[in-house]
Amino acid sequence: MCGIYGLIAPNRLPLARPELARRLGPALRHRGPDGSGLLERPHAVLGCERLRVVDLDPRADQPFQDPDGRVWLACNGEIYNAAELRRRFPSYPFRSRSDVEVIIPLYLERGVEGIAELSGMFALALWDEALQRLILARDRAGEKPLFYRKLGGAIGFASEVAPLLALSGARPALDLQALAAFLQLGYVPQPRSPFEGIEAVPSGTALVFEPRGSRAVRYWCPEHLAPVERPPDAVEQLEARLRAAVEAQLVADVPLGVFTSGGVDSSLVAALAARALGPDRLVLFTARLMAPTYDESPFAEKLARHLGAECLSVPVDQAALWQALDDFTEHTAEWLADPAVLPTLLLARAARQRVTVVLGGEGADELFGGYPTYLGHKLAPAWLRLPRALRRLAVSGLERLPPSDAKVPLRSLLKRFAAAGERPWLTRHLAWVGTGLDPRAFALPPLEAEDLFPSPGLYGPLAEAMRLDYGSSLRDQLLVKLDRATMRAALEARSPYLDAGLAEFALRLDPKLKVRGLKTKWLLKAVARRWLPRRIVHRRKRGLSVPLAGWLRGGLRPAVERLLAPERLRRQGWVSEVYVRRMLAEHAGGQADHARALWTLIVLQRWLERWAPEVV
């Protein structure tokens, strides 16, 4: 796991200011504090800050070169099929046991097409001096980040956005279309970033820059996988694939742990890891929130007792979370309104004191049908068959129910379902999962659902919603949260459910194997029942969250009023201050729960104070 960076001119013209590229390394050292490396020529700088996980010898530090010095490589991530690939090149003079080094002989044999053979989580930069070719590529799910910026005839790139801001004197302008998307979704869909001219390398894609131009090679196209398969041995196939994925991701020369809430996804990963490693070699980590209805640490502790493993519960209170927000926005030049990033950051800091690698359950909900929204899509046709007058009466009745500060209140789910249940599937899905902010209150470029996520809608709302979440909120929100929080603490996070073969198997499955009746994750739970107590398998889905609604009415109120002051909003001119003032009053008075919407605005304003103070 690493932070990679560089500045390269594919036309071999000397870099005007190579010293700017050298400064990128220290800005990424939190991602890789164990070793630094730099390769440099007048027209190319390639560097890496390394977190040593596989092969701890300094000879495995990056960047790598082939024996002739033609190909340079820096890679952030892990290649899980490295041993298999290495056996293909018995005559190549490897200098280390690193899983990453195998990419060079693979490229020399197959060129850019060889990237499709990699199984793992990775973001890589490869410079071919002979062909004057720069390749920037990311893994299929987008677990590892990589951003780039064109500067004259050169391409600057880095694992995070913030270092790229230093490659020129003037800071790029804010991308207002990205801002509009963030206010609606709570994250920025690839390839955009908050800044014009800085883009993410798309997941499942290799970008190739050469003197004659650039091109994109897309090697992973999940939308081409038809979700129609119903194998009679689906449970056995899933169990075998998941066990193989977990075992592959346990390969490391450092201590390992598991992030868990005691829910079925992470608990199943923990059970399989404990079986493969032995429970005495595994530590479970869970957040202990000071709000009792949000605290899931007792479930994680019960899981640890069941497995015979150690469990560390990390205390999380309001003051620690607010400090975590300051730390996150201070160092992360990206927009992310998922409040779970804050306890994840605290959890990562505590875990790093014991282990260097953690496994988690990311991807299970999207691939195996775990979210309540999927039930909403399944129930929508029945809802639409009800007489319009009856639907209106139900909506009116639900709107009169008072809001609840519970973690996953059923009344809130029902309100959201009824409010958007009559819309086309894509529009209602984004309404259910978005921030709750009304785009009509924005003075920004309007973005329709189809603008954000063009979708052919070939396989019906249920299958399309899962596929959309896999290729949007998972990639651009949940995995961003996990990477930025863990790598801030130099902790490597791995997600076995996103294994290439397992994900392809899941995407091909008929959604009826995932959502059966009113039961979510039916197939995954069938596997989990073989490994876990039923009380864990059939717990109601809750997820890692924090009690925002109550805090915004209480201890955070002064900060909220400062950050969302009418004169500030009026000066910026992006969101109606009248609209925000009404939301604040309704939330404070208990007439409505606007926590998600208000938090999105709070995060934006706190971010602006750090990264664009001129507009505050």
XYZ file of C-alpha atoms in Angstrom:
616
model
C 0.000 0.000 0.000
C 1.461 3.317 -1.006
C 1.087 6.862 -2.148
C 2.265 7.229 -5.738
C 2.951 10.384 -7.706
C 4.725 11.794 -10.707
C 5.053 14.393 -13.421
C 5.862 13.092 -16.896
C 6.088 14.645 -20.358
C 5.355 11.910 -22.929
C 6.988 14.062 -25.618
C 10.291 14.016 -23.686
C 10.425 17.789 -23.388
C 12.236 18.779 -20.164
C 9.947 19.557 -17.256
C 9.824 23.263 -16.527
C 9.769 22.805 -12.749
C 10.659 19.243 -11.712
C 11.123 20.372 -8.120
C 7.335 20.725 -7.850
C 6.942 17.013 -8.526
C 9.501 16.145 -5.854
C 7.330 17.926 -3.285
C 4.482 15.501 -3.878
C 6.173 12.758 -1.885
C 6.058 14.425 1.541
C 2.386 15.320 0.924
C 1.614 11.583 0.565
C 3.865 10.217 3.308
C 0.905 9.453 5.572
C -0.060 6.748 3.059
C 3.380 5.131 3.119
C 5.701 6.057 5.984
C 8.006 3.028 5.706
C 10.029 3.831 2.593
C 10.456 6.439 -0.151
C 11.708 6.099 -3.692
C 12.164 8.391 -6.675
C 13.178 7.894 -10.315
C 14.006 10.999 -12.286
C 15.005 12.169 -15.750
C 14.706 15.658 -17.232
C 11.279 14.820 -18.674
C 9.979 12.402 -16.016
C 9.642 12.132 -12.254
C 8.047 9.044 -10.666
C 7.863 8.493 -6.927
C 6.358 6.306 -4.242
C 5.857 6.511 -0.483
C 5.556 2.894 0.674
C 3.697 1.121 3.453
C 5.497 -2.216 3.717
C 3.006 -5.090 3.792
C 4.335 -7.847 1.503
C 8.130 -8.289 1.554
C 9.346 -5.873 4.210
C 12.849 -5.648 2.756
C 13.812 -2.183 1.401
C 14.631 -3.879 -1.917
C 10.861 -4.132 -2.412
C 10.439 -0.362 -2.120
C 9.193 1.350 -5.259
C 9.420 2.549 -7.982
C 10.545 -0.575 -9.838
C 12.495 -0.688 -13.117
C 13.053 -3.484 -15.568
C 16.723 -4.558 -15.990
C 17.175 -2.274 -19.027
C 15.729 0.776 -17.262
C 13.067 1.098 -19.966
C 9.951 0.605 -17.830
C 9.274 2.402 -14.545
C 6.449 1.339 -12.241
C 4.801 2.653 -9.086
C 1.712 0.915 -7.737
C -0.543 1.516 -4.750
C -2.356 -1.610 -3.632
C -2.070 -5.375 -3.617
C -2.002 -7.890 -6.474
C -3.652 -11.009 -5.080
C -2.752 -13.293 -7.999
C 0.922 -12.229 -7.990
C 2.232 -15.702 -7.136
C 0.387 -17.222 -10.087
C 1.636 -14.514 -12.456
C 5.205 -14.745 -11.152
C 5.363 -18.424 -12.119
C 4.846 -17.359 -15.741
C 8.140 -15.471 -15.793
C 10.784 -17.826 -14.368
C 13.608 -16.099 -16.218
C 12.753 -12.529 -15.159
C 15.324 -11.232 -12.619
C 12.982 -10.141 -9.829
C 14.747 -8.050 -7.211
C 12.133 -8.742 -4.463
C 9.177 -10.846 -3.333
C 6.854 -7.879 -3.867
C 3.465 -8.666 -5.375
C 3.695 -5.441 -7.399
C 6.949 -6.161 -9.232
C 5.270 -8.844 -11.372
C 3.424 -6.094 -13.285
C 6.613 -5.213 -15.205
C 7.210 -8.572 -16.961
C 3.455 -8.844 -17.537
C 3.528 -5.471 -19.301
C 6.627 -6.376 -21.305
C 4.815 -9.492 -22.528
C 1.318 -8.135 -23.167
C 1.429 -4.340 -23.081
C -1.485 -2.381 -21.659
C -3.823 -5.347 -22.232
C -1.970 -7.232 -19.504
C -3.612 -5.053 -16.846
C -6.816 -7.070 -17.341
C -5.004 -10.092 -15.882
C -4.392 -8.404 -12.536
C -6.617 -9.457 -9.661
C -6.448 -7.091 -6.754
C -6.901 -3.533 -5.598
C -4.501 -1.196 -7.299
C -3.757 2.177 -8.818
C -0.647 2.158 -10.937
C 1.546 4.470 -12.995
C 3.818 2.919 -15.624
C 6.233 4.879 -17.807
C 7.615 3.205 -20.925
C 10.646 5.232 -21.973
C 11.087 3.480 -25.341
C 7.501 4.086 -26.456
C 7.162 7.416 -24.606
C 4.008 5.990 -23.077
C 2.481 6.788 -19.694
C -0.197 4.427 -18.362
C -2.413 5.308 -15.410
C -4.786 2.521 -14.347
C -7.153 1.553 -11.519
C -8.694 -1.666 -10.281
C -12.172 -2.848 -11.241
C -14.154 -1.606 -8.258
C -12.137 1.569 -7.708
C -10.751 0.550 -4.312
C -7.525 2.499 -4.813
C -7.519 6.159 -5.926
C -5.546 7.915 -8.634
C -5.988 11.486 -9.903
C -4.301 13.323 -12.741
C -3.899 16.841 -14.072
C -2.654 18.069 -17.441
C -0.058 20.834 -17.243
C 1.033 21.991 -20.672
C 2.638 18.988 -22.313
C 3.070 17.105 -19.028
C 0.779 14.888 -16.950
C 0.857 15.185 -13.172
C -0.684 12.409 -11.087
C -1.040 11.411 -7.433
C -2.972 9.117 -5.123
C -4.897 12.074 -3.702
C -6.162 15.412 -4.969
C -4.383 17.697 -2.505
C -0.798 17.185 -3.767
C -1.822 18.031 -7.337
C -2.884 21.510 -6.229
C 0.779 22.354 -5.669
C 1.863 21.616 -9.233
C 1.115 25.163 -10.383
C 0.987 28.573 -8.796
C -2.743 29.257 -9.139
C -5.279 26.947 -7.509
C -7.782 25.563 -10.037
C -11.325 26.897 -9.988
C -14.061 24.920 -8.273
C -16.001 22.586 -10.558
C -19.601 23.782 -10.157
C -21.058 20.700 -11.844
C -19.189 18.553 -9.334
C -20.588 20.796 -6.590
C -24.138 20.320 -7.847
C -23.620 16.550 -7.869
C -22.172 16.613 -4.358
C -25.116 18.560 -2.974
C -27.523 16.001 -4.440
C -25.570 12.811 -3.714
C -23.159 13.554 -0.877
C -20.187 12.561 -3.048
C -18.683 13.404 -6.439
C -19.053 10.746 -9.173
C -15.936 9.912 -11.169
C -14.164 11.272 -13.052
C -14.819 14.694 -11.514
C -13.147 16.198 -8.477
C -13.924 19.449 -6.659
C -11.473 21.250 -8.958
C -11.623 21.914 -12.680
C -8.878 20.112 -14.557
C -8.207 17.484 -11.866
C -9.886 14.166 -12.655
C -9.963 10.639 -11.300
C -8.705 7.795 -13.437
C -11.920 5.798 -14.019
C -12.172 2.423 -12.304
C -11.586 -0.621 -14.490
C -9.732 1.585 -16.971
C -6.201 2.299 -18.169
C -5.514 5.789 -19.518
C -2.695 5.815 -22.070
C -0.840 9.055 -22.815
C 1.537 9.134 -25.804
C 3.041 11.892 -27.964
C 0.370 11.344 -30.615
C -2.494 11.667 -28.125
C -4.321 9.843 -25.343
C -6.826 6.994 -25.165
C -8.801 5.063 -22.598
C -8.652 1.258 -22.468
C -11.579 -0.052 -20.470
C -10.817 -3.590 -19.365
C -13.750 -4.098 -16.955
C -17.338 -3.510 -18.106
C -19.755 -4.782 -15.425
C -22.793 -3.492 -17.337
C -22.096 -6.171 -19.951
C -22.665 -8.933 -17.356
C -26.314 -9.975 -17.623
C -27.804 -10.739 -14.167
C -29.669 -13.889 -15.223
C -27.793 -16.896 -13.838
C -29.420 -19.212 -11.266
C -26.916 -22.045 -10.683
C -28.397 -24.925 -8.660
C -25.286 -24.965 -6.477
C -25.198 -21.199 -5.965
C -24.673 -21.484 -2.194
C -21.711 -23.827 -2.604
C -20.222 -21.691 -5.367
C -20.523 -18.528 -3.326
C -19.007 -20.110 -0.233
C -16.041 -21.468 -2.187
C -15.413 -18.154 -3.942
C -15.707 -16.133 -0.755
C -13.381 -18.447 1.156
C -10.829 -18.175 -1.659
C -11.138 -14.369 -1.714
C -10.627 -14.065 2.039
C -7.651 -16.427 2.015
C -6.019 -14.537 -0.878
C -6.391 -11.263 0.995
C -4.822 -12.652 4.172
C -1.415 -12.792 2.468
C 0.798 -10.304 4.329
C 4.043 -10.109 6.280
C 2.444 -7.932 8.970
C -0.342 -8.386 11.581
C -3.951 -8.395 10.339
C -7.347 -7.510 11.770
C -11.003 -7.101 10.783
C -13.273 -4.068 11.027
C -16.671 -5.300 12.187
C -19.957 -4.020 13.543
C -21.177 -7.519 14.312
C -23.361 -7.463 11.180
C -23.489 -10.365 8.759
C -21.096 -9.012 6.078
C -18.041 -8.278 8.215
C -18.839 -11.127 10.629
C -18.682 -13.655 7.807
C -15.330 -12.238 6.687
C -14.079 -12.466 10.279
C -15.253 -16.075 10.615
C -13.540 -17.148 7.397
C -10.362 -15.257 8.317
C -10.285 -16.819 11.789
C -10.690 -20.264 10.224
C -7.824 -19.652 7.788
C -5.396 -17.877 10.145
C -6.433 -19.109 13.532
C -8.404 -16.864 15.904
C -5.342 -16.096 18.022
C -3.741 -14.279 15.054
C -6.725 -12.034 14.384
C -7.932 -8.881 16.164
C -11.435 -7.499 15.626
C -11.966 -3.742 15.803
C -15.298 -2.050 16.404
C -16.520 1.463 17.231
C -18.173 1.969 20.622
C -20.443 4.979 20.221
C -21.525 6.821 23.326
C -25.115 6.949 22.034
C -26.634 3.597 23.127
C -29.040 3.158 20.195
C -26.129 3.630 17.765
C -23.598 1.451 19.574
C -23.000 -1.920 17.936
C -19.901 -2.895 19.884
C -21.785 -5.475 22.018
C -22.608 -7.418 18.834
C -18.985 -7.327 17.692
C -17.828 -8.481 21.124
C -20.255 -11.418 21.001
C -18.866 -12.332 17.586
C -15.313 -12.260 18.969
C -16.309 -14.587 21.815
C -17.957 -16.941 19.322
C -14.779 -17.024 17.201
C -12.364 -17.066 20.134
C -10.678 -13.901 18.897
C -9.710 -10.640 20.595
C -11.975 -7.610 20.120
C -10.919 -4.007 20.648
C -13.786 -1.526 21.104
C -12.787 2.039 20.235
C -14.718 4.751 22.139
C -16.313 7.377 19.902
C -18.028 10.487 21.291
C -19.229 13.799 19.888
C -16.045 15.722 20.683
C -13.844 13.077 19.044
C -16.009 13.055 15.933
C -15.954 16.825 15.558
C -12.172 16.789 15.917
C -12.049 14.019 13.304
C -14.007 16.253 10.908
C -11.395 18.974 11.360
C -8.605 16.499 10.709
C -10.310 15.000 7.665
C -11.084 18.322 5.989
C -7.647 19.681 6.839
C -5.940 16.969 4.790
C -8.513 15.751 2.257
C -9.216 18.024 -0.713
C -12.329 16.054 -1.690
C -16.010 16.349 -0.847
C -17.548 13.521 1.147
C -20.721 13.906 3.219
C -20.820 10.374 4.661
C -20.559 10.965 8.431
C -19.317 7.381 8.866
C -15.902 8.549 7.647
C -15.360 10.095 11.082
C -15.720 6.969 13.270
C -13.833 5.061 10.563
C -10.940 7.503 10.950
C -10.937 7.021 14.735
C -11.168 3.260 14.316
C -8.241 3.278 11.880
C -6.008 5.226 14.252
C -6.643 2.754 17.051
C -6.247 -0.293 14.795
C -2.905 0.949 13.445
C -1.428 0.595 16.900
C -1.948 -3.162 16.665
C -2.060 -4.160 12.976
C -1.086 -2.912 9.525
C -3.884 -4.540 7.489
C -7.622 -4.833 8.130
C -10.330 -6.668 6.213
C -13.937 -5.479 6.003
C -17.336 -6.120 4.483
C -17.540 -3.404 1.817
C -19.337 -4.428 -1.355
C -21.581 -7.128 0.094
C -24.712 -4.956 0.131
C -24.318 -3.789 -3.456
C -23.396 -7.203 -4.859
C -25.835 -9.320 -2.854
C -28.827 -7.043 -2.312
C -28.575 -5.739 1.234
C -30.075 -2.241 1.242
C -33.693 -1.397 2.147
C -33.926 0.584 -1.099
C -33.903 -2.696 -3.006
C -37.044 -3.754 -1.185
C -38.456 -0.364 -2.127
C -37.942 -1.057 -5.824
C -39.504 -4.476 -5.417
C -42.574 -3.038 -3.666
C -42.983 -0.013 -5.964
C -45.200 -1.791 -8.549
C -47.651 -2.849 -5.822
C -47.638 0.697 -4.452
C -48.470 2.093 -7.879
C -51.419 -0.280 -8.223
C -53.109 1.309 -5.212
C -55.713 3.995 -5.975
C -54.125 7.435 -6.232
C -56.368 8.790 -3.456
C -55.197 6.059 -1.100
C -51.551 6.760 -1.899
C -52.055 10.462 -1.237
C -53.703 9.681 2.084
C -50.805 7.426 3.077
C -48.234 10.052 2.149
C -50.095 12.696 4.113
C -50.311 10.458 7.165
C -46.639 9.559 7.070
C -45.625 13.203 6.732
C -47.447 13.995 9.963
C -45.426 11.449 11.922
C -42.748 13.130 14.072
C -39.112 12.450 13.155
C -37.092 9.933 15.130
C -33.462 10.100 16.237
C -33.176 6.304 16.163
C -30.417 4.843 14.002
C -32.608 3.293 11.303
C -36.180 4.451 12.067
C -38.824 2.559 10.097
C -40.963 5.679 9.840
C -38.163 7.512 8.003
C -37.781 4.651 5.533
C -41.526 4.636 4.906
C -41.598 8.416 4.442
C -38.836 8.290 1.874
C -40.469 5.392 0.060
C -43.853 7.087 -0.146
C -42.452 10.477 -1.159
C -40.611 9.098 -4.215
C -42.354 5.789 -4.882
C -44.253 7.057 -7.946
C -41.176 8.359 -9.787
C -39.213 6.472 -12.479
C -36.846 3.966 -10.891
C -33.625 5.987 -11.344
C -35.129 9.218 -10.027
C -36.664 7.541 -7.000
C -33.464 5.622 -6.262
C -31.405 8.806 -6.142
C -34.105 10.425 -3.990
C -33.912 7.529 -1.536
C -30.119 7.460 -1.281
C -29.280 11.148 -1.789
C -28.709 13.977 0.643
C -32.313 15.182 0.764
C -31.371 18.654 -0.455
C -33.834 20.079 -2.994
C -32.031 20.951 -6.275
C -34.616 23.663 -6.851
C -32.894 25.613 -4.071
C -29.551 25.565 -5.939
C -28.204 28.308 -8.181
C -25.968 25.769 -9.941
C -25.964 23.872 -13.242
C -29.055 21.612 -13.120
C -28.328 17.877 -13.120
C -31.058 15.384 -13.929
C -30.790 11.775 -12.802
C -29.921 10.694 -16.346
C -27.136 13.299 -16.466
C -25.555 11.835 -13.358
C -25.960 8.163 -14.241
C -26.947 7.267 -17.807
C -28.458 3.800 -17.550
C -29.878 1.512 -20.227
C -32.279 -0.020 -17.703
C -32.104 -3.401 -19.433
C -32.676 -5.707 -16.477
C -35.366 -4.067 -14.361
C -35.173 -1.641 -11.423
C -33.952 -4.130 -8.799
C -30.959 -5.394 -10.785
C -30.185 -1.951 -12.186
C -30.237 -0.341 -8.726
C -27.685 -2.857 -7.405
C -25.485 -2.363 -10.457
C -25.765 1.427 -10.109
C -24.766 1.336 -6.442
C -21.769 -0.884 -7.249
C -20.596 1.597 -9.893
C -21.402 4.834 -8.050
C -21.976 5.154 -4.299
C -19.785 2.148 -3.445
C -16.924 3.365 -5.611
C -17.191 7.121 -5.092
C -18.424 7.268 -1.496
C -17.911 4.121 0.574
C -14.524 3.145 -0.847
C -13.348 6.764 -0.765
C -14.366 6.896 2.893
C -12.497 3.677 3.647
C -9.331 4.567 1.744
C -8.939 8.136 2.981
C -9.716 7.246 6.612
C -7.473 4.196 6.823
C -4.591 5.600 4.787
C -4.595 8.740 6.897
C -3.433 6.351 9.621
C -1.158 4.305 7.285
C -3.489 1.325 7.609
C -4.245 -0.918 4.628
C -7.915 -1.881 4.203
C -8.959 -4.855 2.062
C -12.448 -5.829 0.889
C -12.796 -9.542 0.014
C -16.309 -9.143 -1.432
C -14.756 -7.035 -4.201
C -12.482 -9.850 -5.371
C -12.585 -9.824 -9.186
C -13.941 -13.359 -9.624
C -16.399 -13.066 -6.756
C -17.756 -9.732 -8.004
C -18.235 -11.071 -11.528
C -20.038 -14.135 -10.137
C -22.328 -11.887 -8.080
C -23.082 -9.472 -10.932
C -24.201 -12.374 -13.141
C -26.647 -13.745 -10.558
C -30.393 -13.352 -10.950
C -31.466 -10.709 -8.388
C -34.135 -13.146 -7.155
C -31.295 -15.064 -5.498
C -30.389 -11.922 -3.594
C -33.733 -10.383 -2.624
C -36.299 -13.141 -2.031
C -39.716 -11.972 -0.881
C -38.950 -9.336 1.734
C -35.623 -10.911 2.690
C -32.444 -9.125 1.622
C -29.100 -10.858 0.942
C -30.832 -14.245 0.802
C -27.950 -16.083 -0.879
C -25.202 -14.528 1.236
C -27.117 -15.307 4.422
C -27.499 -18.905 3.292
C -23.697 -19.115 3.324
C -23.424 -17.162 6.573
C -25.711 -19.620 8.393
C -23.014 -22.245 7.915
C -20.484 -20.129 9.783
C -22.318 -17.829 12.185
C -25.046 -17.961 14.841
C -28.523 -17.134 13.536
C -28.728 -14.065 15.813
C -25.911 -12.494 13.775
C -27.133 -13.650 10.369
C -30.638 -12.280 10.811
C -29.895 -9.024 12.642
C -31.625 -6.013 11.139
C -29.239 -4.034 8.921
C -27.939 -0.913 10.663
C -24.516 0.085 9.350
C -21.905 2.360 10.893
C -23.468 5.730 11.621
C -23.521 8.550 14.156
C -26.431 10.320 15.920
C -26.337 13.441 13.770
C -29.959 14.474 14.181
C -29.721 14.918 17.954
C -26.276 16.488 17.866
C -27.366 19.093 15.336
C -30.129 20.107 17.749
C -27.753 20.132 20.715
C -23.990 20.346 21.097
C -23.225 21.125 17.460
C -25.797 23.905 17.165
C -23.343 26.843 17.603
C -20.995 25.465 14.928
C -23.934 24.823 12.611
C -25.192 28.392 12.951
C -21.724 29.752 12.202
C -21.081 27.538 9.181
C -24.574 28.045 7.731
C -24.931 31.744 8.507
C -27.320 33.440 6.034
C -24.798 36.102 5.036
C -22.245 33.430 4.126
C -24.734 31.476 2.003
C -25.961 34.686 0.359
C -22.398 35.718 -0.481
C -21.638 32.369 -2.109
C -24.920 32.309 -4.017
C -25.056 28.511 -4.487
C -27.849 27.503 -2.102
C -30.835 29.610 -1.032
C -30.288 30.956 2.478
C -34.076 31.110 2.969
C -34.321 27.399 2.205
C -31.484 26.549 4.616
C -32.915 28.771 7.348
C -36.254 26.962 7.057
C -34.545 23.554 7.290
C -32.640 24.649 10.391
C -35.814 25.854 12.077
C -37.766 22.694 11.233
C -34.932 20.457 12.410
C -34.348 22.388 15.642
C -38.069 22.376 16.406
C -38.452 18.636 15.803
C -40.885 19.069 12.892
C -38.537 17.279 10.472
C -35.266 15.393 10.302
C -32.971 17.285 7.938
C -29.764 15.813 9.376
C -28.437 14.396 6.088
C -29.107 17.594 4.168
C -27.680 19.879 6.848
C -24.602 17.706 7.323
C -23.854 17.916 3.599
C -23.864 21.707 3.809
C -21.796 21.704 7.010
C -19.126 19.485 5.435
C -19.019 21.724 2.371
C -18.591 24.887 4.427
C -15.911 23.377 6.621
C -14.104 22.180 3.483
C -14.320 25.630 1.885
C -12.698 27.211 4.936
C -9.666 24.994 4.339
C -9.430 24.628 0.562
C -11.204 27.664 -0.923
C -11.250 30.373 1.774
C -11.666 33.072 -0.848
C -15.318 32.057 -1.370
C -16.229 31.773 2.315
